[in-house]
PDB file of C-alpha atoms in Angstrom:
ATOM      1  CA  ILE A   1      86.845 152.329  32.660  1.00 56.00           C
ATOM      2  CA  ARG A   2      85.693 147.883  32.274  1.00 62.00           C
ATOM      3  CA  PRO A   3      83.458 148.737  28.021  1.00 69.00           C
ATOM      4  CA  PRO A   4      80.331 148.437  28.042  1.00 74.00           C
ATOM      5  CA  ASN A   5      80.198 144.418  27.280  1.00 72.00           C
ATOM      6  CA  GLU A   6      82.050 143.049  30.206  1.00 66.00           C
ATOM      7  CA  SER A   7      80.771 140.835  32.570  1.00 65.00           C
ATOM      8  CA  ASP A   8      80.971 143.063  36.577  1.00 65.00           C
ATOM      9  CA  ILE A   9      83.462 141.413  39.185  1.00 64.00           C
ATOM     10  CA  VAL A  10      82.080 139.544  41.251  1.00 74.00           C
ATOM     11  CA  ASN A  11      85.092 139.717  43.873  1.00 83.00           C
ATOM     12  CA  ALA A  12      86.096 141.938  46.579  1.00 87.00           C
ATOM     13  CA  ASN A  13      89.551 141.812  45.252  1.00 88.00           C
ATOM     14  CA  GLN A  14      89.702 145.406  43.704  1.00 89.00           C
ATOM     15  CA  TYR A  15      87.478 146.377  47.677  1.00 90.00           C
ATOM     16  CA  VAL A  16      90.476 144.576  49.617  1.00 92.00           C
ATOM     17  CA  ALA A  17      93.854 145.964  47.608  1.00 92.00           C
ATOM     18  CA  GLN A  18      92.184 149.437  47.418  1.00 91.00           C
ATOM     19  CA  MET A  19      91.731 149.787  50.449  1.00 91.00           C
ATOM     20  CA  LEU A  20      94.966 148.325  51.971  1.00 91.00           C
ATOM     21  CA  ALA A  21      96.386 150.766  49.951  1.00 93.00           C
ATOM     22  CA  ALA A  22      95.436 152.712  50.887  1.00 92.00           C
ATOM     23  CA  SER A  23      95.627 151.887  54.405  1.00 89.00           C
ATOM     24  CA  LEU A  24      99.232 150.952  54.154  1.00 89.00           C
ATOM     25  CA  GLY A  25     100.131 154.304  53.349  1.00 90.00           C
ATOM     26  CA  LEU A  26      98.762 156.131  55.805  1.00 85.00           C
ATOM     27  CA  LYS A  27     100.619 154.131  58.006  1.00 82.00           C
ATOM     28  CA  PHE A  28     103.825 154.514  56.109  1.00 82.00           C
ATOM     29  CA  ALA A  29     103.806 158.103  55.786  1.00 81.00           C
ATOM     30  CA  ASP A  30     102.329 158.166  60.452  1.00 74.00           C
ATOM     31  CA  ALA A  31     105.927 155.954  60.148  1.00 72.00           C
ATOM     32  CA  GLY A  32     107.941 157.974  59.167  1.00 74.00           C
ATOM     33  CA  ARG A  33     106.423 161.249  60.665  1.00 73.00           C
ATOM     34  CA  ARG A  34     107.447 159.109  63.851  1.00 68.00           C
ATOM     35  CA  ILE A  35     110.812 157.971  63.543  1.00 69.00           C
ATOM     36  CA  LEU A  36     111.692 161.103  62.291  1.00 72.00           C
ATOM     37  CA  LEU A  37     110.238 162.576  65.519  1.00 70.00           C
ATOM     38  CA  TYR A  38     111.911 159.931  67.862  1.00 66.00           C
ATOM     39  CA  THR A  39     115.494 162.102  68.258  1.00 63.00           C
ATOM     40  CA  LYS A  40     116.326 163.138  71.763  1.00 68.00           C
ATOM     41  CA  GLN A  41     119.038 161.776  73.174  1.00 68.00           C
ATOM     42  CA  GLU A  42     116.944 159.531  75.312  1.00 66.00           C
ATOM     43  CA  HIS A  43     115.153 157.286  72.023  1.00 64.00           C
ATOM     44  CA  PRO A  44     118.854 154.581  71.882  1.00 65.00           C
ATOM     45  CA  SER A  45     116.700 152.433  70.142  1.00 67.00           C
ATOM     46  CA  LYS A  46     114.326 154.095  67.776  1.00 66.00           C
ATOM     47  CA  GLN A  47     114.723 151.987  64.500  1.00 68.00           C
ATOM     48  CA  LEU A  48     113.742 149.499  66.907  1.00 71.00           C
ATOM     49  CA  TYR A  49     111.026 150.833  67.954  1.00 67.00           C
ATOM     50  CA  ALA A  50     108.974 152.546  64.326  1.00 67.00           C
ATOM     51  CA  PHE A  51     109.720 148.357  63.028  1.00 72.00           C
ATOM     52  CA  PHE A  52     107.791 146.870  66.394  1.00 71.00           C
ATOM     53  CA  ARG A  53     105.077 149.995  65.701  1.00 69.00           C
ATOM     54  CA  GLY A  54     104.915 148.187  61.907  1.00 71.00           C
ATOM     55  CA  LEU A  55     104.578 145.317  62.314  1.00 75.00           C
ATOM     56  CA  PHE A  56     100.832 146.109  64.646  1.00 76.00           C
ATOM     57  CA  PRO A  57      98.113 146.030  61.912  1.00 83.00           C
ATOM     58  CA  LEU A  58      95.713 147.834  63.209  1.00 84.00           C
ATOM     59  CA  GLN A  59      95.744 150.118  59.889  1.00 86.00           C
ATOM     60  CA  GLU A  60      95.672 146.654  57.694  1.00 90.00           C
ATOM     61  CA  LEU A  61      92.413 144.780  59.467  1.00 91.00           C
ATOM     62  CA  THR A  62      90.539 148.289  59.713  1.00 91.00           C
ATOM     63  CA  GLY A  63      91.204 149.344  56.665  1.00 92.00           C
ATOM     64  CA  THR A  64      89.755 145.934  54.788  1.00 93.00           C
ATOM     65  CA  MET A  65      87.215 145.890  57.457  1.00 93.00           C
ATOM     66  CA  THR A  66      85.005 148.974  55.750  1.00 93.00           C
ATOM     67  CA  ALA A  67      87.101 147.143  52.031  1.00 93.00           C
ATOM     68  CA  LEU A  68      84.563 144.422  52.802  1.00 93.00           C
ATOM     69  CA  GLN A  69      81.907 145.997  53.805  1.00 92.00           C
ATOM     70  CA  LEU A  70      81.577 148.013  51.545  1.00 92.00           C
ATOM     71  CA  ALA A  71      82.029 145.029  49.089  1.00 90.00           C
ATOM     72  CA  LYS A  72      78.763 143.667  50.644  1.00 89.00           C
ATOM     73  CA  ARG A  73      76.663 147.341  49.614  1.00 89.00           C
ATOM     74  CA  ASN A  74      78.694 147.279  46.194  1.00 86.00           C
ATOM     75  CA  LEU A  75      78.636 143.546  44.591  1.00 84.00           C
ATOM     76  CA  LEU A  76      74.995 141.950  46.712  1.00 83.00           C
ATOM     77  CA  GLY A  77      73.359 145.107  46.784  1.00 81.00           C
ATOM     78  CA  LEU A  78      72.654 145.098  50.072  1.00 83.00           C
ATOM     79  CA  GLU A  79      71.322 148.770  52.078  1.00 85.00           C
ATOM     80  CA  MET A  80      73.416 149.533  54.349  1.00 87.00           C
ATOM     81  CA  PRO A  81      73.336 153.456  56.143  1.00 90.00           C
ATOM     82  CA  LEU A  82      77.777 154.814  56.201  1.00 91.00           C
ATOM     83  CA  TRP A  83      77.265 154.611  60.612  1.00 92.00           C
ATOM     84  CA  LYS A  84      77.260 150.264  59.999  1.00 90.00           C
ATOM     85  CA  LEU A  85      79.851 150.389  57.405  1.00 90.00           C
ATOM     86  CA  LEU A  86      82.098 152.589  59.412  1.00 92.00           C
ATOM     87  CA  LEU A  87      81.540 151.623  62.900  1.00 93.00           C
ATOM     88  CA  PRO A  88      83.098 148.345  63.261  1.00 91.00           C
ATOM     89  CA  ALA A  89      86.465 149.783  61.932  1.00 91.00           C
ATOM     90  CA  VAL A  90      85.708 153.024  63.757  1.00 90.00           C
ATOM     91  CA  VAL A  91      85.626 151.441  67.847  1.00 91.00           C
ATOM     92  CA  ILE A  92      88.274 149.367  66.823  1.00 89.00           C
ATOM     93  CA  HIS A  93      90.828 151.842  66.372  1.00 83.00           C
ATOM     94  CA  GLY A  94      89.159 153.427  69.166  1.00 82.00           C
ATOM     95  CA  MET A  95      90.334 150.538  71.629  1.00 83.00           C
ATOM     96  CA  ALA A  96      93.366 150.656  70.474  1.00 79.00           C
ATOM     97  CA  ASN A  97      94.079 155.009  70.634  1.00 72.00           C
ATOM     98  CA  PHE A  98      92.689 154.395  74.291  1.00 72.00           C
ATOM     99  CA  ARG A  99      94.689 151.012  74.848  1.00 69.00           C
ATOM    100  CA  GLY A 100      97.793 153.944  74.364  1.00 61.00           C
ATOM    101  CA  LYS A 101      98.260 153.742  70.203  1.00 57.00           C
ATOM    102  CA  LYS A 102      98.798 156.832  69.679  1.00 57.00           C
ATOM    103  CA  PRO A 103      95.960 158.593  66.557  1.00 56.00           C
ATOM    104  CA  ILE A 104      98.045 160.091  63.926  1.00 55.00           C
ATOM    105  CA  TYR A 105      96.844 164.270  64.442  1.00 54.00           C
ATOM    106  CA  ARG A 106      99.086 163.790  68.274  1.00 55.00           C
ATOM    107  CA  TRP A 107     102.705 164.917  67.151  1.00 48.00           C
ATOM    108  CA  GLY A 108     105.108 164.407  69.476  1.00 54.00           C
ATOM    109  CA  SER A 109     105.777 161.467  71.603  1.00 55.00           C
ATOM    110  CA  ALA A 110     108.266 161.687  74.636  1.00 58.00           C
ATOM    111  CA  THR A 111     108.309 157.718  74.953  1.00 58.00           C
ATOM    112  CA  PRO A 112     107.197 156.196  71.280  1.00 55.00           C
ATOM    113  CA  TRP A 113     107.745 152.910  73.464  1.00 53.00           C
ATOM    114  CA  ALA A 114     103.875 153.608  75.162  1.00 56.00           C
ATOM    115  CA  GLU A 115     102.641 153.137  71.848  1.00 56.00           C
ATOM    116  CA  MET A 116     102.824 149.782  71.626  1.00 56.00           C
ATOM    117  CA  GLN A 117     102.564 148.437  74.974  1.00 52.00           C
ATOM    118  CA  LEU A 118     106.593 147.722  74.490  1.00 52.00           C
ATOM    119  CA  PRO A 119     108.632 148.007  77.879  1.00 54.00           C
ATOM    120  CA  ALA A 120     111.719 150.659  77.408  1.00 51.00           C
ATOM    121  CA  PHE A 121     114.340 148.756  76.786  1.00 49.00           C
ATOM    122  CA  HIS A 122     116.286 150.552  79.027  1.00 51.00           C
ATOM    123  CA  VAL A 123     114.569 152.082  81.952  1.00 53.00           C
ATOM    124  CA  PRO A 124     114.001 148.642  84.244  1.00 58.00           C
ATOM    125  CA  ASP A 125     110.222 147.941  85.498  1.00 63.00           C
ATOM    126  CA  SER A 126     109.946 146.728  89.276  1.00 72.00           C
ATOM    127  CA  SER A 127     106.343 146.249  88.829  1.00 72.00           C
ATOM    128  CA  SER A 128     104.568 143.864  91.658  1.00 80.00           C
ATOM    129  CA  LEU A 129     102.807 140.940  90.661  1.00 78.00           C
ATOM    130  CA  PRO A 130      99.146 142.178  90.719  1.00 83.00           C
ATOM    131  CA  LYS A 131     100.263 144.732  88.800  1.00 79.00           C
ATOM    132  CA  LEU A 132     102.102 142.467  85.818  1.00 74.00           C
ATOM    133  CA  LEU A 133      99.066 139.858  86.509  1.00 80.00           C
ATOM    134  CA  THR A 134      96.902 143.356  85.282  1.00 80.00           C
ATOM    135  CA  LYS A 135      99.400 144.516  82.605  1.00 73.00           C
ATOM    136  CA  GLY A 136      99.081 140.936  80.877  1.00 77.00           C
ATOM    137  CA  PHE A 137      95.572 140.507  81.239  1.00 83.00           C
ATOM    138  CA  ALA A 138      95.518 143.424  79.310  1.00 78.00           C
ATOM    139  CA  LYS A 139      97.534 142.401  76.661  1.00 78.00           C
ATOM    140  CA  ILE A 140      96.265 138.819  75.961  1.00 85.00           C
ATOM    141  CA  MET A 141      92.478 140.117  75.796  1.00 86.00           C
ATOM    142  CA  TRP A 142      93.890 142.688  73.117  1.00 83.00           C
ATOM    143  CA  PHE A 143      95.116 139.529  71.448  1.00 85.00           C
ATOM    144  CA  ILE A 144      92.227 137.879  71.885  1.00 90.00           C
ATOM    145  CA  ILE A 145      90.613 140.978  70.316  1.00 89.00           C
ATOM    146  CA  ILE A 146      92.435 140.750  67.841  1.00 89.00           C
ATOM    147  CA  THR A 147      92.352 137.319  66.326  1.00 91.00           C
ATOM    148  CA  ARG A 148      89.460 137.842  66.753  1.00 93.00           C
ATOM    149  CA  VAL A 149      89.235 140.552  64.253  1.00 92.00           C
ATOM    150  CA  ILE A 150      90.847 139.236  61.799  1.00 93.00           C
ATOM    151  CA  GLY A 151      89.141 136.044  62.390  1.00 94.00           C
ATOM    152  CA  TYR A 152      85.940 138.594  61.257  1.00 92.00           C
ATOM    153  CA  CYS A 153      87.833 139.131  58.462  1.00 93.00           C
ATOM    154  CA  VAL A 154      88.727 136.493  56.822  1.00 94.00           C
ATOM    155  CA  LYS A 155      85.772 134.667  57.484  1.00 93.00           C
ATOM    156  CA  ASN A 156      83.796 137.519  55.859  1.00 91.00           C
ATOM    157  CA  TYR A 157      86.090 138.066  52.392  1.00 93.00           C
ATOM    158  CA  TYR A 158      84.855 133.734  51.536  1.00 92.00           C
ATOM    159  CA  MET A 159      81.289 134.659  52.274  1.00 89.00           C
ATOM    160  CA  VAL A 160      81.055 138.238  50.707  1.00 89.00           C
ATOM    161  CA  ASN A 161      83.337 136.428  46.921  1.00 89.00           C
ATOM    162  CA  ARG A 162      80.899 132.737  48.383  1.00 87.00           C
ATOM    163  CA  GLN A 163      77.492 135.001  47.700  1.00 85.00           C
ATOM    164  CA  ALA A 164      78.730 137.489  44.559  1.00 84.00           C
ATOM    165  CA  VAL A 165      79.471 134.492  42.816  1.00 82.00           C
ATOM    166  CA  LYS A 166      76.209 133.190  43.423  1.00 81.00           C
ATOM    167  CA  ARG A 167      74.647 136.289  42.089  1.00 77.00           C
ATOM    168  CA  THR A 168      75.631 136.324  39.135  1.00 76.00           C
ATOM    169  CA  THR A 169      75.528 132.609  38.594  1.00 75.00           C
ATOM    170  CA  THR A 170      72.929 130.932  39.740  1.00 74.00           C
ATOM    171  CA  PHE A 171      70.818 133.901  41.137  1.00 74.00           C
ATOM    172  CA  ALA A 172      72.013 135.670  37.629  1.00 73.00           C
ATOM    173  CA  GLY A 173      68.921 138.013  36.505  1.00 74.00           C
ATOM    174  CA  ARG A 174      66.439 136.989  39.653  1.00 77.00           C
ATOM    175  CA  PRO A 175      67.571 139.372  42.571  1.00 72.00           C
ATOM    176  CA  ALA A 176      64.805 139.326  44.539  1.00 74.00           C
ATOM    177  CA  SER A 177      65.679 135.642  44.298  1.00 76.00           C
ATOM    178  CA  PHE A 178      69.058 136.436  45.922  1.00 73.00           C
ATOM    179  CA  SER A 179      67.105 138.861  48.612  1.00 76.00           C
ATOM    180  CA  ALA A 180      65.109 136.076  49.844  1.00 77.00           C
ATOM    181  CA  LYS A 181      67.889 133.842  50.325  1.00 78.00           C
ATOM    182  CA  LEU A 182      70.214 136.724  52.472  1.00 75.00           C
ATOM    183  CA  THR A 183      67.384 137.823  54.584  1.00 74.00           C
ATOM    184  CA  THR A 184      66.259 134.128  55.325  1.00 76.00           C
ATOM    185  CA  SER A 185      70.923 133.126  55.707  1.00 77.00           C
ATOM    186  CA  GLU A 186      71.301 136.345  58.334  1.00 74.00           C
ATOM    187  CA  ALA A 187      67.833 135.583  60.353  1.00 73.00           C
ATOM    188  CA  LEU A 188      69.225 131.899  60.462  1.00 74.00           C
ATOM    189  CA  LYS A 189      72.233 132.840  61.538  1.00 73.00           C
ATOM    190  CA  LYS A 190      70.394 135.084  64.435  1.00 73.00           C
ATOM    191  CA  LYS A 191      69.258 131.897  66.018  1.00 66.00           C
TER     192      LYS A 191
END
């Protein structure tokens, strides 16, 4: 709790840091639980799969997207309904679940490599060329989506921080002017 004479926080760092901490905690708990489930004899590379599952940045990206939306609402004073705040992260998480990454409530996994869309290292793959091309196309498209989400997070992080500083310095005491500038910039983006 800040004393009354201390200035407002004018950046999104606290939102991103708190949401990343929550996302990483959830990811750590889920990864630990899944490692303990890969105990069958036919799971010879469980450490490798657990490591690769930990590299997949889904939890962090969706947490960052939600944190940036919260920062827009709280720091910039934008009116934003809850569904608009959560929808981008829910869509990305849903796409990952449909792609094969099992949701957290799904306890067991007979094939841990299927979650990460990795080939099973101990099972030979005898797919035909069209099937390999289809798999490759899906993986490239998913890579493009993840790359665009990372770009969205970086761009919005800097934009929210820049606009929050402007709100507390250039437009201090003039909330109507700041709202008009935000509305104008949004209208210009759409054209």
